[in-house]
Short mmCIF file of C-alpha atoms in Angstrom, two decimals:
data_model
loop_
_atom_site.label_atom_id
_atom_site.label_comp_id
_atom_site.label_asym_id
_atom_site.label_seq_id
_atom_site.Cartn_x
_atom_site.Cartn_y
_atom_site.Cartn_z
CA MET A 1 -27.41 -2.66 42.26
CA LEU A 2 -25.84 0.66 42.21
CA LYS A 3 -22.36 -0.72 42.59
CA THR A 4 -22.86 -3.02 39.62
CA SER A 5 -24.38 -0.28 37.45
CA MET A 6 -21.56 1.97 38.42
CA VAL A 7 -18.96 -0.63 37.40
CA GLY A 8 -20.62 -1.24 34.09
CA ARG A 9 -20.43 2.50 33.29
CA ILE A 10 -16.74 2.49 34.37
CA ALA A 11 -16.07 -0.33 32.27
CA ALA A 12 -18.00 1.16 29.39
CA GLY A 13 -16.33 4.35 29.71
CA ALA A 14 -12.92 2.85 29.75
CA ALA A 15 -13.74 0.81 26.87
CA ALA A 16 -14.78 4.04 24.74
CA LEU A 17 -11.65 5.88 26.03
CA ALA A 18 -9.53 3.22 24.88
CA ALA A 19 -11.54 2.97 21.28
CA GLY A 20 -10.73 6.55 21.23
CA ALA A 21 -7.46 6.37 22.01
CA THR A 22 -6.82 3.75 19.32
CA THR A 23 -8.59 5.92 16.74
CA ILE A 24 -5.95 8.73 17.62
CA VAL A 25 -2.85 6.57 17.61
CA ALA A 26 -4.07 5.00 14.25
CA GLY A 27 -4.97 8.27 12.76
CA PRO A 28 -1.29 9.42 11.27
CA THR A 29 -1.10 6.11 9.75
CA ALA A 30 -3.88 6.88 7.55
CA ALA A 31 -3.77 9.83 4.78
CA LEU A 32 -4.25 13.14 7.03
CA ALA A 33 -5.61 14.71 3.75
CA ALA A 34 -8.36 12.23 2.81
CA ASP A 35 -11.17 14.61 3.66
CA VAL A 36 -9.75 17.36 1.43
CA ASN A 37 -7.72 15.53 -1.19
CA PRO A 38 -9.58 12.58 -2.74
CA TYR A 39 -6.26 10.73 -3.03
CA SER A 40 -4.24 9.11 0.04
CA ALA A 41 -0.62 8.52 0.35
CA SER A 42 -1.45 4.86 1.67
CA ALA A 43 -3.38 4.04 -1.30
CA LEU A 44 -1.03 5.72 -3.85
CA CYS A 45 2.05 3.71 -2.33
CA GLY A 46 0.05 0.49 -2.30
CA SER A 47 -0.26 -2.52 -0.33
CA GLY A 48 2.31 -2.96 2.82
CA TYR A 49 3.19 0.56 3.07
CA SER A 50 3.08 2.58 6.52
CA VAL A 51 3.45 6.16 7.18
CA VAL A 52 6.72 6.57 8.69
CA ASP A 53 6.53 10.61 8.88
CA TYR A 54 4.94 13.52 7.35
CA PHE A 55 5.31 17.24 6.75
CA LYS A 56 2.18 19.28 7.01
CA ASP A 57 1.59 22.84 5.83
CA ASP A 58 -1.91 23.42 7.00
CA GLY A 59 -4.22 24.28 4.19
CA ARG A 60 -1.49 23.82 1.41
CA ALA A 61 0.31 20.56 1.51
CA TYR A 62 1.03 17.22 2.98
CA ILE A 63 4.30 15.29 2.12
CA TYR A 64 4.28 11.60 3.36
CA LEU A 65 7.18 9.29 3.87
CA LEU A 66 6.11 5.61 4.01
CA TYR A 67 8.06 2.41 4.33
CA ASN A 68 7.26 -1.26 3.25
CA SER A 69 9.19 -3.79 5.74
CA GLY A 70 8.58 -6.50 3.33
CA ASN A 71 10.05 -5.18 0.17
CA GLY A 72 12.74 -2.59 1.94
CA LYS A 73 11.31 0.16 -0.25
CA ASN A 74 10.18 3.82 0.77
CA CYS A 75 7.77 5.80 -0.85
CA VAL A 76 7.03 9.55 -0.98
CA VAL A 77 3.95 11.48 -2.08
CA SER A 78 3.02 15.23 -1.81
CA LEU A 79 -0.40 15.81 -1.79
CA LYS A 80 -2.09 19.36 -2.56
CA GLN A 81 -4.72 20.69 -0.28
CA LYS A 82 -5.96 23.67 -2.42
CA GLN A 83 -6.66 24.23 -5.97
CA LEU A 84 -7.43 20.50 -6.47
CA GLY A 85 -7.75 19.63 -9.98
CA SER A 86 -6.01 22.74 -11.26
CA LYS A 87 -2.57 21.88 -12.29
CA THR A 88 0.12 23.48 -10.30
CA HIS A 89 3.78 22.80 -9.44
CA VAL A 90 4.13 19.77 -7.23
CA SER A 91 7.22 17.55 -6.42
CA ALA A 92 8.08 14.54 -4.25
CA VAL A 93 11.72 13.71 -3.47
CA LEU A 94 13.17 10.65 -2.04
CA GLN A 95 17.16 10.01 -1.55
CA THR A 96 19.78 8.07 -0.09
CA LYS A 97 23.18 9.19 0.20
CA ALA A 98 23.75 7.64 -3.42
CA THR A 99 20.58 7.88 -5.21
CA VAL A 100 17.95 10.68 -5.80
CA LYS A 101 14.39 9.99 -7.09
CA VAL A 102 12.11 12.89 -7.92
CA ASP A 103 8.62 13.25 -9.64
CA SER A 104 7.94 16.91 -10.38
CA GLY A 105 5.38 18.55 -12.76
CA ASN A 106 2.45 20.52 -12.76
CA TYR A 107 -0.34 18.39 -11.36
CA GLY A 108 -3.89 18.57 -10.00
CA TYR A 109 -3.49 16.58 -7.18
CA TYR A 110 -0.40 15.11 -6.32
CA ALA A 111 3.18 14.07 -6.93
CA GLY A 112 4.52 10.63 -6.70
CA PRO A 113 4.58 8.11 -5.57
CA VAL A 114 8.34 7.93 -5.77
CA TYR A 115 9.90 4.49 -4.61
CA LEU A 116 13.43 3.92 -3.55
CA TYR A 117 14.95 0.56 -2.01
CA ALA A 118 16.78 1.57 1.12
CA ARG A 119 17.16 -1.33 3.38
CA ASN A 120 20.13 -0.82 5.90
CA GLU A 121 20.16 2.80 4.59
CA CYS A 122 19.16 6.04 5.74
CA VAL A 123 16.89 8.39 3.59
CA SER A 124 15.65 11.80 3.31
CA PHE A 125 12.37 13.13 1.85
CA GLY A 126 10.77 16.17 0.84
CA GLY A 127 8.90 18.12 -1.89
CA GLU A 128 7.22 21.23 -2.91
CA VAL A 129 3.70 22.33 -3.38
CA THR A 130 2.56 25.52 -5.00
CA VAL A 131 -1.14 26.74 -4.53
CA ASN A 132 -2.43 30.09 -4.88
CA GLY A 133 0.97 31.50 -5.90
CA GLU A 134 2.65 30.25 -2.59
CA LEU A 135 5.25 27.74 -2.41
CA SER A 136 5.41 25.27 0.42
CA VAL A 137 8.86 23.47 0.57
CA TYR A 138 10.15 20.58 2.86
CA SER A 139 13.39 18.74 3.01
CA SER A 140 14.14 16.29 5.98
CA ASP A 141 17.64 15.26 7.04
CA PHE A 142 18.84 11.75 6.63
CA ARG A 143 17.29 10.47 9.96
CA TYR A 144 15.03 7.82 8.56
CA CYS A 145 17.17 4.66 8.82
CA GLY A 146 16.08 1.01 8.12
#
């Protein structure tokens, strides 16, 4: 009986550990800021988009790059983390070597989504977020190729 009980505990522990690992792995594909900003990059970009990468300036901004393999489009969203609802400067930038798309303005929650078809091209993404008078700026290089 002791062996069966111990094996059952080990199996249950392994299943719980696997479930926890799945949650950790799946975490970055959802909006990291969902608990602070009521909007998420995944929801704003729409169905079929998955997070490729993001920039995080803790407490101020998350800037996401997403990709939809079905339509070959990338999407960028910049999410504020403070002064939510108050209009401050926010921008989202997405570019290939030939084209630049920008959404910039004074927004309460986010800038974007900005879309760009870039199948078989490399893209760069970035943005700016101002909160409490402090500017967070990010611009990637052209390392996201698909």
